[in-house]
Structures are given as C-alpha cells and as structure tokens.
mmCIF file of C-alpha atoms in Angstrom:
data_model
loop_
_atom_site.group_PDB
_atom_site.id
_atom_site.type_symbol
_atom_site.label_atom_id
_atom_site.label_comp_id
_atom_site.label_asym_id
_atom_site.label_seq_id
_atom_site.Cartn_x
_atom_site.Cartn_y
_atom_site.Cartn_z
ATOM 1 C CA UNK A 21 -156.450 -24.738 -39.082
ATOM 2 C CA UNK A 22 -153.138 -26.568 -39.372
ATOM 3 C CA UNK A 23 -152.170 -24.400 -42.322
ATOM 4 C CA UNK A 24 -152.853 -21.272 -40.247
ATOM 5 C CA UNK A 25 -150.871 -22.743 -37.391
ATOM 6 C CA UNK A 26 -147.953 -23.549 -39.702
ATOM 7 C CA UNK A 27 -147.937 -20.036 -41.124
ATOM 8 C CA UNK A 28 -148.118 -18.531 -37.656
ATOM 9 C CA UNK A 29 -145.177 -20.647 -36.501
ATOM 10 C CA UNK A 30 -143.128 -19.320 -39.420
ATOM 11 C CA UNK A 31 -144.134 -15.787 -38.496
ATOM 12 C CA UNK A 32 -143.068 -16.393 -34.902
ATOM 13 C CA UNK A 33 -139.675 -17.687 -35.967
ATOM 14 C CA UNK A 34 -139.121 -14.717 -38.295
ATOM 15 C CA UNK A 35 -139.870 -12.143 -35.620
ATOM 16 C CA UNK A 36 -136.291 -11.431 -34.569
ATOM 17 C CA UNK A 37 -137.187 -9.279 -31.570
ATOM 18 C CA UNK A 38 -139.510 -11.982 -30.192
ATOM 19 C CA UNK A 39 -136.925 -14.721 -30.651
ATOM 20 C CA UNK A 40 -134.268 -12.616 -28.962
ATOM 21 C CA UNK A 41 -136.289 -11.894 -25.820
ATOM 22 C CA UNK A 42 -137.935 -15.297 -25.500
ATOM 23 C CA UNK A 43 -134.964 -17.515 -26.450
ATOM 24 C CA UNK A 44 -131.609 -15.774 -26.883
ATOM 25 C CA UNK A 45 -131.961 -13.527 -23.832
ATOM 26 C CA UNK A 46 -132.692 -16.451 -21.440
ATOM 27 C CA UNK A 47 -129.750 -18.365 -22.935
ATOM 28 C CA UNK A 48 -127.455 -15.375 -22.386
ATOM 29 C CA UNK A 49 -128.800 -14.932 -18.858
ATOM 30 C CA UNK A 50 -128.249 -18.638 -18.118
ATOM 31 C CA UNK A 51 -124.649 -18.288 -19.313
ATOM 32 C CA UNK A 52 -124.168 -15.229 -17.107
ATOM 33 C CA UNK A 53 -125.619 -17.081 -14.118
ATOM 34 C CA UNK A 54 -123.288 -19.995 -14.827
ATOM 35 C CA UNK A 55 -120.138 -17.894 -14.688
ATOM 36 C CA UNK A 56 -121.240 -15.700 -11.781
ATOM 37 C CA UNK A 57 -123.180 -18.150 -9.610
ATOM 38 C CA UNK A 58 -122.161 -21.593 -10.867
ATOM 39 C CA UNK A 59 -119.050 -21.646 -8.674
ATOM 40 C CA UNK A 60 -121.281 -21.367 -5.584
ATOM 41 C CA UNK A 61 -123.181 -24.553 -6.408
ATOM 42 C CA UNK A 62 -122.213 -27.492 -4.230
ATOM 43 C CA UNK A 63 -120.683 -25.469 -1.392
ATOM 44 C CA UNK A 64 -123.478 -26.464 0.961
ATOM 45 C CA UNK A 65 -123.507 -30.143 0.104
ATOM 46 C CA UNK A 66 -122.778 -32.627 2.869
ATOM 47 C CA UNK A 67 -119.120 -33.650 2.794
ATOM 48 C CA UNK A 68 -118.064 -37.247 3.260
ATOM 49 C CA UNK A 69 -116.648 -37.694 6.760
ATOM 50 C CA UNK A 70 -113.725 -40.077 7.077
ATOM 51 C CA UNK A 71 -112.813 -41.213 10.593
ATOM 52 C CA UNK A 72 -110.381 -43.708 12.068
ATOM 53 C CA UNK A 73 -111.097 -46.261 14.757
ATOM 54 C CA UNK A 74 -108.266 -47.296 17.099
ATOM 55 C CA UNK A 75 -108.929 -50.250 19.395
ATOM 56 C CA UNK A 76 -107.729 -50.267 22.983
ATOM 57 C CA UNK A 77 -104.938 -52.812 22.454
ATOM 58 C CA UNK A 78 -103.763 -51.699 19.000
ATOM 59 C CA UNK A 79 -99.989 -51.383 18.961
ATOM 60 C CA UNK A 80 -98.248 -48.404 17.453
ATOM 61 C CA UNK A 81 -97.342 -50.320 14.293
ATOM 62 C CA UNK A 82 -99.426 -53.452 14.590
ATOM 63 C CA UNK A 83 -101.967 -52.854 11.819
ATOM 64 C CA UNK A 84 -103.363 -56.386 12.119
ATOM 65 C CA UNK A 85 -104.129 -55.866 15.799
ATOM 66 C CA UNK A 86 -105.977 -52.702 14.975
ATOM 67 C CA UNK A 87 -108.238 -54.589 12.604
ATOM 68 C CA UNK A 88 -108.874 -57.538 14.904
ATOM 69 C CA UNK A 89 -109.253 -55.778 18.256
ATOM 70 C CA UNK A 90 -112.678 -54.343 17.639
ATOM 71 C CA UNK A 91 -115.555 -54.122 20.132
ATOM 72 C CA UNK A 92 -119.189 -53.078 20.446
ATOM 73 C CA UNK A 93 -118.258 -49.456 19.936
ATOM 74 C CA UNK A 94 -116.701 -50.280 16.579
ATOM 75 C CA UNK A 95 -119.802 -52.241 15.541
ATOM 76 C CA UNK A 96 -121.892 -49.196 16.481
ATOM 77 C CA UNK A 97 -119.744 -46.989 14.223
ATOM 78 C CA UNK A 98 -119.897 -49.589 11.460
ATOM 79 C CA UNK A 99 -123.692 -49.471 11.571
ATOM 80 C CA UNK A 100 -123.493 -45.697 11.088
ATOM 81 C CA UNK A 101 -121.574 -46.151 7.848
ATOM 82 C CA UNK A 102 -123.374 -44.129 5.178
ATOM 83 C CA UNK A 103 -122.381 -42.459 1.946
ATOM 84 C CA UNK A 104 -121.287 -39.445 4.031
ATOM 85 C CA UNK A 105 -119.502 -41.395 6.817
ATOM 86 C CA UNK A 106 -116.583 -43.783 6.331
ATOM 87 C CA UNK A 107 -114.944 -45.633 9.267
ATOM 88 C CA UNK A 108 -111.508 -47.216 8.894
ATOM 89 C CA UNK A 109 -109.558 -49.228 11.468
ATOM 90 C CA UNK A 110 -105.999 -47.970 12.044
ATOM 91 C CA UNK A 111 -103.209 -48.092 14.544
ATOM 92 C CA UNK A 112 -102.679 -45.059 16.735
ATOM 93 C CA UNK A 113 -99.698 -43.936 14.677
ATOM 94 C CA UNK A 114 -101.488 -44.365 11.357
ATOM 95 C CA UNK A 115 -104.532 -42.482 12.648
ATOM 96 C CA UNK A 116 -102.541 -39.513 13.955
ATOM 97 C CA UNK A 117 -100.586 -39.255 10.706
ATOM 98 C CA UNK A 118 -103.813 -39.342 8.688
ATOM 99 C CA UNK A 119 -105.338 -36.673 10.951
ATOM 100 C CA UNK A 120 -102.307 -34.406 10.515
ATOM 101 C CA UNK A 121 -102.524 -34.849 6.723
ATOM 102 C CA UNK A 122 -106.283 -34.026 6.784
ATOM 103 C CA UNK A 123 -107.203 -37.342 5.171
ATOM 104 C CA UNK A 124 -109.543 -38.059 8.094
ATOM 105 C CA UNK A 125 -111.626 -35.699 10.252
ATOM 106 C CA UNK A 126 -111.368 -37.527 13.577
ATOM 107 C CA UNK A 127 -110.141 -40.513 15.566
ATOM 108 C CA UNK A 128 -112.384 -42.679 17.759
ATOM 109 C CA UNK A 129 -110.616 -44.628 20.500
ATOM 110 C CA UNK A 130 -112.289 -47.791 21.779
ATOM 111 C CA UNK A 131 -111.913 -49.619 25.051
ATOM 112 C CA UNK A 132 -113.168 -48.797 28.523
ATOM 113 C CA UNK A 133 -112.441 -45.072 28.139
ATOM 114 C CA UNK A 134 -113.762 -44.109 24.780
ATOM 115 C CA UNK A 135 -112.758 -40.760 23.390
ATOM 116 C CA UNK A 136 -112.636 -38.671 20.248
ATOM 117 C CA UNK A 137 -109.736 -36.651 18.839
ATOM 118 C CA UNK A 138 -110.323 -34.008 16.172
ATOM 119 C CA UNK A 139 -107.700 -31.898 14.468
ATOM 120 C CA UNK A 140 -109.719 -28.699 13.936
ATOM 121 C CA UNK A 141 -112.751 -27.285 15.686
ATOM 122 C CA UNK A 142 -115.183 -27.343 12.754
ATOM 123 C CA UNK A 143 -118.746 -28.432 12.104
ATOM 124 C CA UNK A 144 -117.389 -31.997 12.066
ATOM 125 C CA UNK A 145 -116.638 -31.651 15.782
ATOM 126 C CA UNK A 146 -120.285 -31.468 16.783
ATOM 127 C CA UNK A 147 -121.334 -34.190 14.326
ATOM 128 C CA UNK A 148 -118.723 -36.714 15.444
ATOM 129 C CA UNK A 149 -119.083 -35.850 19.123
ATOM 130 C CA UNK A 150 -122.801 -36.577 18.857
ATOM 131 C CA UNK A 151 -121.992 -40.125 17.726
ATOM 132 C CA UNK A 152 -119.841 -40.690 20.821
ATOM 133 C CA UNK A 153 -122.350 -38.987 23.129
ATOM 134 C CA UNK A 154 -125.260 -41.111 21.898
ATOM 135 C CA UNK A 155 -123.291 -44.334 22.342
ATOM 136 C CA UNK A 156 -122.190 -43.447 25.878
ATOM 137 C CA UNK A 157 -125.745 -42.526 26.892
ATOM 138 C CA UNK A 158 -127.134 -45.760 25.510
ATOM 139 C CA UNK A 159 -124.335 -47.745 27.135
ATOM 140 C CA UNK A 160 -125.080 -46.134 30.497
ATOM 141 C CA UNK A 161 -128.783 -46.795 30.043
ATOM 142 C CA UNK A 162 -128.268 -50.486 29.272
ATOM 143 C CA UNK A 163 -125.886 -50.858 32.235
ATOM 144 C CA UNK A 164 -128.430 -49.317 34.587
ATOM 145 C CA UNK A 165 -131.244 -51.518 33.300
ATOM 146 C CA UNK A 166 -129.072 -54.614 33.653
ATOM 147 C CA UNK A 167 -128.369 -53.718 37.260
ATOM 148 C CA UNK A 168 -131.856 -52.594 38.347
ATOM 149 C CA UNK A 169 -134.242 -54.469 36.039
ATOM 150 C CA UNK A 170 -132.394 -57.335 34.345
ATOM 151 C CA UNK A 171 -135.710 -58.912 33.323
ATOM 152 C CA UNK A 172 -136.267 -55.995 30.909
ATOM 153 C CA UNK A 173 -132.781 -56.058 29.419
ATOM 154 C CA UNK A 174 -133.762 -57.969 26.288
ATOM 155 C CA UNK A 175 -136.666 -55.561 25.656
ATOM 156 C CA UNK A 176 -134.370 -52.558 26.008
ATOM 157 C CA UNK A 177 -131.818 -54.006 23.612
ATOM 158 C CA UNK A 178 -134.543 -54.794 21.107
ATOM 159 C CA UNK A 179 -135.903 -51.245 21.353
ATOM 160 C CA UNK A 180 -132.480 -49.749 20.699
ATOM 161 C CA UNK A 181 -131.877 -52.009 17.715
ATOM 162 C CA UNK A 182 -135.255 -51.182 16.149
ATOM 163 C CA UNK A 183 -135.272 -47.407 16.720
ATOM 164 C CA UNK A 184 -135.590 -46.802 12.973
ATOM 165 C CA UNK A 185 -139.145 -48.187 13.023
ATOM 166 C CA UNK A 186 -140.200 -45.048 14.952
ATOM 167 C CA UNK A 187 -138.823 -42.697 12.329
ATOM 168 C CA UNK A 188 -139.720 -41.857 8.755
ATOM 169 C CA UNK A 189 -136.877 -41.557 6.269
ATOM 170 C CA UNK A 190 -137.008 -38.482 4.051
ATOM 171 C CA UNK A 191 -134.562 -38.315 1.154
ATOM 172 C CA UNK A 192 -133.521 -35.685 -1.299
ATOM 173 C CA UNK A 193 -134.108 -36.476 -4.941
ATOM 174 C CA UNK A 194 -131.545 -34.157 -6.487
ATOM 175 C CA UNK A 195 -127.818 -33.574 -6.458
ATOM 176 C CA UNK A 196 -127.950 -30.124 -4.891
ATOM 177 C CA UNK A 197 -130.033 -28.213 -2.374
ATOM 178 C CA UNK A 198 -128.152 -24.910 -2.583
ATOM 179 C CA UNK A 199 -130.032 -21.644 -2.323
ATOM 180 C CA UNK A 200 -128.238 -20.653 -5.558
ATOM 181 C CA UNK A 201 -130.527 -23.056 -7.408
ATOM 182 C CA UNK A 202 -133.323 -20.528 -6.778
ATOM 183 C CA UNK A 203 -131.921 -18.327 -9.499
ATOM 184 C CA UNK A 204 -131.679 -21.085 -12.093
ATOM 185 C CA UNK A 205 -135.200 -22.368 -11.417
ATOM 186 C CA UNK A 206 -136.555 -18.798 -11.461
ATOM 187 C CA UNK A 207 -134.827 -18.215 -14.810
ATOM 188 C CA UNK A 208 -136.688 -21.169 -16.299
ATOM 189 C CA UNK A 209 -139.929 -19.838 -14.813
ATOM 190 C CA UNK A 210 -139.247 -16.431 -16.387
ATOM 191 C CA UNK A 211 -138.675 -18.045 -19.779
ATOM 192 C CA UNK A 212 -142.001 -19.842 -19.453
ATOM 193 C CA UNK A 213 -143.677 -16.519 -18.622
ATOM 194 C CA UNK A 214 -142.095 -14.910 -21.669
ATOM 195 C CA UNK A 215 -144.415 -17.086 -23.718
ATOM 196 C CA UNK A 216 -146.945 -14.313 -23.034
ATOM 197 C CA UNK A 217 -145.222 -12.273 -25.751
ATOM 198 C CA UNK A 218 -145.961 -14.939 -28.341
ATOM 199 C CA UNK A 219 -149.544 -15.284 -27.171
ATOM 200 C CA UNK A 220 -150.116 -11.540 -27.278
ATOM 201 C CA UNK A 221 -148.525 -10.994 -30.698
ATOM 202 C CA UNK A 222 -150.334 -13.971 -32.229
ATOM 203 C CA UNK A 223 -153.668 -12.748 -30.874
ATOM 204 C CA UNK A 224 -153.111 -9.242 -32.191
ATOM 205 C CA UNK A 225 -152.227 -10.788 -35.526
ATOM 206 C CA UNK A 226 -155.605 -12.492 -35.995
ATOM 207 C CA UNK A 227 -157.765 -9.480 -35.061
ATOM 208 C CA UNK A 228 -159.193 -7.490 -37.928
ATOM 209 C CA UNK A 229 -158.914 -4.153 -36.126
ATOM 210 C CA UNK A 230 -155.223 -4.573 -35.238
ATOM 211 C CA UNK A 231 -153.687 -6.500 -38.154
ATOM 212 C CA UNK A 232 -154.018 -6.685 -41.930
ATOM 213 C CA UNK A 233 -153.649 -10.461 -41.697
ATOM 214 C CA UNK A 234 -156.443 -10.517 -39.125
ATOM 215 C CA UNK A 235 -158.658 -8.512 -41.487
ATOM 216 C CA UNK A 236 -158.104 -11.027 -44.283
ATOM 217 C CA UNK A 237 -158.853 -13.922 -41.938
ATOM 218 C CA UNK A 238 -162.064 -12.257 -40.726
ATOM 219 C CA UNK A 239 -163.191 -11.500 -44.274
ATOM 220 C CA UNK A 240 -162.391 -14.997 -45.490
ATOM 221 C CA UNK A 241 -164.096 -18.294 -44.912
ATOM 222 C CA UNK A 242 -161.943 -19.333 -41.949
ATOM 223 C CA UNK A 243 -164.058 -19.907 -38.874
ATOM 224 C CA UNK A 244 -163.250 -17.849 -35.827
ATOM 225 C CA UNK A 245 -162.560 -20.833 -33.529
ATOM 226 C CA UNK A 246 -159.992 -22.190 -35.971
ATOM 227 C CA UNK A 247 -157.988 -18.985 -36.056
ATOM 228 C CA UNK A 248 -158.190 -18.677 -32.246
ATOM 229 C CA UNK A 249 -157.071 -22.294 -31.700
ATOM 230 C CA UNK A 250 -154.275 -22.018 -34.259
ATOM 231 C CA UNK A 251 -153.092 -18.805 -32.639
ATOM 232 C CA UNK A 252 -152.941 -20.375 -29.182
ATOM 233 C CA UNK A 253 -151.274 -23.611 -30.307
ATOM 234 C CA UNK A 254 -148.617 -21.842 -32.366
ATOM 235 C CA UNK A 255 -147.789 -19.496 -29.486
ATOM 236 C CA UNK A 256 -147.673 -22.378 -26.987
ATOM 237 C CA UNK A 257 -145.588 -24.660 -29.212
ATOM 238 C CA UNK A 258 -143.028 -21.946 -29.945
ATOM 239 C CA UNK A 259 -142.704 -21.053 -26.254
ATOM 240 C CA UNK A 260 -142.498 -24.685 -25.150
ATOM 241 C CA UNK A 261 -139.744 -25.508 -27.649
ATOM 242 C CA UNK A 262 -137.777 -22.476 -26.473
ATOM 243 C CA UNK A 263 -138.007 -23.647 -22.864
ATOM 244 C CA UNK A 264 -136.910 -27.161 -23.887
ATOM 245 C CA UNK A 265 -133.832 -25.692 -25.595
ATOM 246 C CA UNK A 266 -133.034 -23.721 -22.437
ATOM 247 C CA UNK A 267 -133.380 -26.859 -20.286
ATOM 248 C CA UNK A 268 -131.042 -28.819 -22.562
ATOM 249 C CA UNK A 269 -128.527 -25.979 -22.510
ATOM 250 C CA UNK A 270 -128.556 -25.694 -18.718
ATOM 251 C CA UNK A 271 -128.464 -29.456 -18.157
ATOM 252 C CA UNK A 272 -126.193 -30.862 -20.872
ATOM 253 C CA UNK A 273 -123.865 -27.957 -21.672
ATOM 254 C CA UNK A 274 -123.686 -25.827 -18.515
ATOM 255 C CA UNK A 275 -124.527 -28.556 -16.000
ATOM 256 C CA UNK A 276 -126.190 -26.106 -13.607
ATOM 257 C CA UNK A 277 -129.328 -28.217 -13.258
ATOM 258 C CA UNK A 278 -129.646 -31.992 -13.287
ATOM 259 C CA UNK A 279 -132.878 -33.474 -14.591
ATOM 260 C CA UNK A 280 -131.962 -36.692 -12.726
ATOM 261 C CA UNK A 281 -134.231 -38.937 -14.780
ATOM 262 C CA UNK A 282 -137.239 -36.704 -14.092
ATOM 263 C CA UNK A 283 -137.491 -35.324 -17.624
ATOM 264 C CA UNK A 284 -141.151 -36.290 -18.046
ATOM 265 C CA UNK A 285 -142.292 -34.423 -14.928
ATOM 266 C CA UNK A 286 -140.192 -31.380 -15.802
ATOM 267 C CA UNK A 287 -141.544 -31.218 -19.347
ATOM 268 C CA UNK A 288 -145.103 -31.570 -18.017
ATOM 269 C CA UNK A 289 -144.791 -28.565 -15.715
ATOM 270 C CA UNK A 290 -143.041 -26.543 -18.442
ATOM 271 C CA UNK A 291 -145.848 -27.390 -20.849
ATOM 272 C CA UNK A 292 -148.432 -26.225 -18.288
ATOM 273 C CA UNK A 293 -146.470 -23.039 -17.514
ATOM 274 C CA UNK A 294 -146.069 -22.082 -21.176
ATOM 275 C CA UNK A 295 -149.755 -22.846 -21.773
ATOM 276 C CA UNK A 296 -150.530 -20.469 -18.913
ATOM 277 C CA UNK A 297 -148.347 -17.735 -20.413
ATOM 278 C CA UNK A 298 -149.857 -18.222 -23.875
ATOM 279 C CA UNK A 299 -153.343 -17.879 -22.409
ATOM 280 C CA UNK A 300 -152.263 -14.781 -20.480
ATOM 281 C CA UNK A 301 -150.820 -13.249 -23.632
ATOM 282 C CA UNK A 302 -154.003 -13.985 -25.549
ATOM 283 C CA UNK A 303 -156.134 -12.374 -22.851
ATOM 284 C CA UNK A 304 -153.978 -9.230 -22.803
ATOM 285 C CA UNK A 305 -153.999 -9.155 -26.603
ATOM 286 C CA UNK A 306 -157.798 -9.148 -26.723
ATOM 287 C CA UNK A 307 -158.441 -6.853 -23.744
ATOM 288 C CA UNK A 308 -159.418 -3.281 -24.548
ATOM 289 C CA UNK A 309 -158.389 -1.119 -27.478
ATOM 290 C CA UNK A 310 -154.916 -0.382 -26.219
ATOM 291 C CA UNK A 311 -152.042 -0.076 -28.622
ATOM 292 C CA UNK A 312 -149.649 -2.949 -29.207
ATOM 293 C CA UNK A 313 -146.883 -1.139 -27.331
ATOM 294 C CA UNK A 314 -149.183 -0.677 -24.334
ATOM 295 C CA UNK A 315 -150.093 -4.363 -24.296
ATOM 296 C CA UNK A 316 -146.423 -5.231 -24.645
ATOM 297 C CA UNK A 317 -145.641 -3.110 -21.570
ATOM 298 C CA UNK A 318 -148.358 -4.923 -19.600
ATOM 299 C CA UNK A 319 -146.879 -8.309 -20.544
ATOM 300 C CA UNK A 320 -143.397 -7.193 -19.480
ATOM 301 C CA UNK A 321 -144.676 -5.797 -16.172
ATOM 302 C CA UNK A 322 -146.571 -8.965 -15.253
ATOM 303 C CA UNK A 323 -143.736 -11.286 -16.322
ATOM 304 C CA UNK A 324 -141.061 -9.403 -14.391
ATOM 305 C CA UNK A 325 -143.238 -8.987 -11.280
ATOM 306 C CA UNK A 326 -143.953 -12.724 -11.191
ATOM 307 C CA UNK A 327 -140.276 -13.517 -11.820
ATOM 308 C CA UNK A 328 -139.162 -11.190 -9.024
ATOM 309 C CA UNK A 329 -141.594 -12.852 -6.613
ATOM 310 C CA UNK A 330 -140.150 -16.231 -7.693
ATOM 311 C CA UNK A 331 -136.588 -15.284 -6.536
ATOM 312 C CA UNK A 332 -135.106 -14.336 -9.916
ATOM 313 C CA UNK A 333 -133.527 -11.073 -8.755
ATOM 314 C CA UNK A 334 -133.233 -11.670 -5.012
ATOM 315 C CA UNK A 335 -133.195 -14.994 -3.195
ATOM 316 C CA UNK A 336 -135.623 -15.214 -0.298
ATOM 317 C CA UNK A 337 -138.459 -13.144 -1.735
ATOM 318 C CA UNK A 338 -140.625 -16.187 -2.368
ATOM 319 C CA UNK A 339 -139.954 -17.506 1.131
ATOM 320 C CA UNK A 340 -140.920 -14.151 2.661
ATOM 321 C CA UNK A 341 -144.170 -14.148 0.673
ATOM 322 C CA UNK A 342 -144.842 -17.768 1.655
ATOM 323 C CA UNK A 343 -144.525 -16.814 5.316
ATOM 324 C CA UNK A 344 -146.667 -13.668 5.274
ATOM 325 C CA UNK A 345 -148.991 -14.038 2.241
ATOM 326 C CA UNK A 346 -148.913 -17.622 0.881
ATOM 327 C CA UNK A 347 -151.955 -16.968 -1.324
ATOM 328 C CA UNK A 348 -149.769 -14.809 -3.583
ATOM 329 C CA UNK A 349 -147.468 -17.774 -4.244
ATOM 330 C CA UNK A 350 -150.501 -19.909 -5.121
ATOM 331 C CA UNK A 351 -151.509 -17.321 -7.724
ATOM 332 C CA UNK A 352 -148.034 -16.585 -9.060
ATOM 333 C CA UNK A 353 -147.183 -18.857 -12.023
ATOM 334 C CA UNK A 354 -143.471 -18.208 -11.485
ATOM 335 C CA UNK A 355 -143.637 -19.430 -7.883
ATOM 336 C CA UNK A 356 -145.701 -22.460 -8.919
ATOM 337 C CA UNK A 357 -143.137 -23.360 -11.584
ATOM 338 C CA UNK A 358 -140.160 -23.081 -9.223
ATOM 339 C CA UNK A 359 -142.052 -25.045 -6.551
ATOM 340 C CA UNK A 360 -142.614 -27.837 -9.058
ATOM 341 C CA UNK A 361 -138.920 -27.868 -9.976
ATOM 342 C CA UNK A 362 -137.906 -28.047 -6.320
ATOM 343 C CA UNK A 363 -140.402 -30.838 -5.712
ATOM 344 C CA UNK A 364 -138.901 -32.941 -8.496
ATOM 345 C CA UNK A 365 -135.198 -32.053 -8.604
ATOM 346 C CA UNK A 366 -134.483 -31.414 -4.907
ATOM 347 C CA UNK A 367 -137.197 -32.846 -2.656
ATOM 348 C CA UNK A 368 -139.330 -35.936 -3.168
ATOM 349 C CA UNK A 369 -142.537 -33.964 -2.646
ATOM 350 C CA UNK A 370 -145.107 -35.217 -5.127
ATOM 351 C CA UNK A 371 -147.922 -33.438 -3.292
ATOM 352 C CA UNK A 372 -146.493 -29.976 -3.935
ATOM 353 C CA UNK A 373 -145.571 -30.941 -7.499
ATOM 354 C CA UNK A 374 -149.076 -32.034 -8.450
ATOM 355 C CA UNK A 375 -150.588 -29.071 -6.620
ATOM 356 C CA UNK A 376 -148.462 -26.696 -8.688
ATOM 357 C CA UNK A 377 -149.179 -28.570 -11.907
ATOM 358 C CA UNK A 378 -152.952 -28.690 -11.340
ATOM 359 C CA UNK A 379 -153.105 -24.995 -10.412
ATOM 360 C CA UNK A 380 -151.202 -24.054 -13.569
ATOM 361 C CA UNK A 381 -153.595 -26.104 -15.692
ATOM 362 C CA UNK A 382 -156.658 -24.571 -14.004
ATOM 363 C CA UNK A 383 -155.367 -21.016 -14.405
ATOM 364 C CA UNK A 384 -154.418 -21.724 -18.033
ATOM 365 C CA UNK A 385 -157.915 -22.965 -18.812
ATOM 366 C CA UNK A 386 -159.495 -19.909 -17.190
ATOM 367 C CA UNK A 387 -157.247 -17.505 -19.089
ATOM 368 C CA UNK A 388 -157.794 -19.268 -22.392
ATOM 369 C CA UNK A 389 -161.552 -19.388 -21.814
ATOM 370 C CA UNK A 390 -161.663 -15.657 -21.024
ATOM 371 C CA UNK A 391 -159.571 -14.847 -24.112
ATOM 372 C CA UNK A 392 -161.881 -16.931 -26.337
ATOM 373 C CA UNK A 393 -164.954 -15.135 -24.971
ATOM 374 C CA UNK A 394 -163.409 -11.746 -25.699
ATOM 375 C CA UNK A 395 -162.439 -12.753 -29.228
ATOM 376 C CA UNK A 396 -165.794 -14.316 -30.038
ATOM 377 C CA UNK A 397 -167.610 -11.164 -28.964
ATOM 378 C CA UNK A 398 -165.614 -8.986 -31.362
ATOM 379 C CA UNK A 399 -167.649 -7.620 -34.250
ATOM 380 C CA UNK A 400 -166.386 -5.490 -37.103
ATOM 381 C CA UNK A 401 -168.761 -3.061 -38.813
ATOM 382 C CA UNK A 402 -166.583 -2.575 -41.883
ATOM 383 C CA UNK A 403 -163.582 -4.366 -43.286
#
C-alpha cells in the first residue's frame, strides 16, 4: 500500500496542471490580494489615545506643579490607562502645544469645574467625552448619597470600585479584525477545497474502466481496500502540504495573516478541510460513468460555489447566509473553514472552532465512506 501511495504522490507532483491550480494559482492569488487589499489591513484597528491631564493649580510653565497637583479625577483617568489609552500630566501650555501638534487627542482639566478640550471633532470626541460624563455622573451620585443616606456611602463606594465583577471580559486573540481578512481566510478555504481535484484524479486513476493503471491494479494481486486507502492518503497529503505552503507564504513572507502561536489549531482545521475535499473528490470520481472532463467541471462548480458563499469574491455573503439560512453555512466546508480561522486568529471562540472542526470531520467520514462503498461495488466483466 505504501508503495502505491508513493507512486501516486509522484504522479500528483508530475501533473503540472494539477499543481498549477492547487498550489501555484492560490499563491498567485494570495500575492494579488496582498498588493490590492493588504494596504487596507489595520485601518479599523483601535488607535492608541494619548491625552493630557492639567490640574487646577498647574502654572503655565510649572511642570512640577502639574505632576503634583493631582486629584480624584486624575486617579480615575489613571485607572482607565490601557494599551489604547495613555494619560500624561502636563501644564496648560504644554498640553495646548501638544494638542496643536496632534501628539495628543485631548486635554482633561481637573479641579471643581472639570472639562475636556479636543482639537478636532472626531470619533475620539465621543470616546473621551464619555470618560468625563461617567465620572461626573458617579461624582453626583456619591454626593447625593452622602447628603441623603450617609450610612450607605461606604456600600456605594465599594459598588463603584468593584463594577468589573458584574461584567465578563471578552478579548480578541488576533492582531486584526478587519473585514478584509475575510478574503484571505476564504482564499485558504478555497485552496483546501481544491484538494477535490487530487481526490478525483487519484480515484479515476485506480479504476479499471477509466485508467490503464487502474486496470493493471485490478488485474493484479493488490487488494481493493489498499488501492482505495493509498489513493485517499496520497490525495490528502498532497493537498495538505500545498495548504501548509500557502499558510507559510501568507504568514512569513506576505504577513497578511498572523498565526499568533495557534499553528496547531490552524493545521488541525486545514487537515480536516483537505480530508473533506479529498473525500469529496473521491466520491465525484466514483459517481456515475461521466467523463473525466465532466467530473472535473463538477469539482470546479462545487469548489467555487462554496468559496463564493465563504466571502471569497464578495465580503458579506456568508453573513447574509448566516442571517437568513444558517444551515447552509453549517453544510458549506468553506464557511466552516473560515469560521474556524476567525475563532482562532480573531476571536477567542473555542466553541465555534470545535463545532467547525467536528463537522468537517463528520462530513469527511461520510464522504469517504460513500466513496468506498461505490468503489467496492464496482465489478469489471473483462479486463
């Protein structure tokens, strides 16, 4: 069986048309995507907001006073410090100069009359104004409680300090969440689906009524299950290695996707997707007495339809289907593959990842089982 598999792998590698469409074409398409869409990546990422804090008594040039004259409002802003928000203490003159030079997006003024100054009316205006609005509302609430129900003041302060216990933090696992990533993930899904070509050609090659090699195998002493298994494994291994090369090219050379230490999960879903496509190709290769060109057209039609529904040609198609007919996405291997990529490289959603992976494995097993039944039932009256 291993000798048959080795020979079939060599045949796969020598088929120039197969290698072009299953390996070189995706690499060329990835390069085209890089130069046409790569510049759009990162435009929707959250920018780091830099703001200045000016205390009430900070002198125009007294930088030390600006750093020492802080209050509760400054501590509130300090607690908001995240990777996307940076607060720096400045004098009024330093802050206005920095705002004019666009090195900061806003100025918070402390004291009894807190206010916010922003240079341009952008999305930062609403974000920063929300910080001030929340503080003023909480300050007014605490003042009212202290006046009307001072016995509950400590409870109110404790509730405000521990508000995070009532929320659940959800993080993103990847470096980008741009809609442009749809195209790159769908391209990988298409390459996985192109493994159907290998599965179909390998299956045709071991049938006595469609191939001279298949006739020799049927007339020889090789058992049918060995030729079937070797055919599937050689088709799957060739397709999987091609997808791995595409992943390395897009990650290391182009930098359009970032595996982010999730290589094992990505390879697992690619292995399942290429196993699905190999099983699909085998089933098409054994179905009916159609010509090889007819079976090839069926493989192309199915692969491109699934890729289109997975957002390869037009972003938003998969979302539209998910809204109106989600069952189609559960049956579409392209959508399952892109969902798995999103779950690993963008969102920390292990539930969707394992759902996609398990469905791909189940569908692969069903396709392979159906293809084996068709091949085992084949009988040849004369060789």
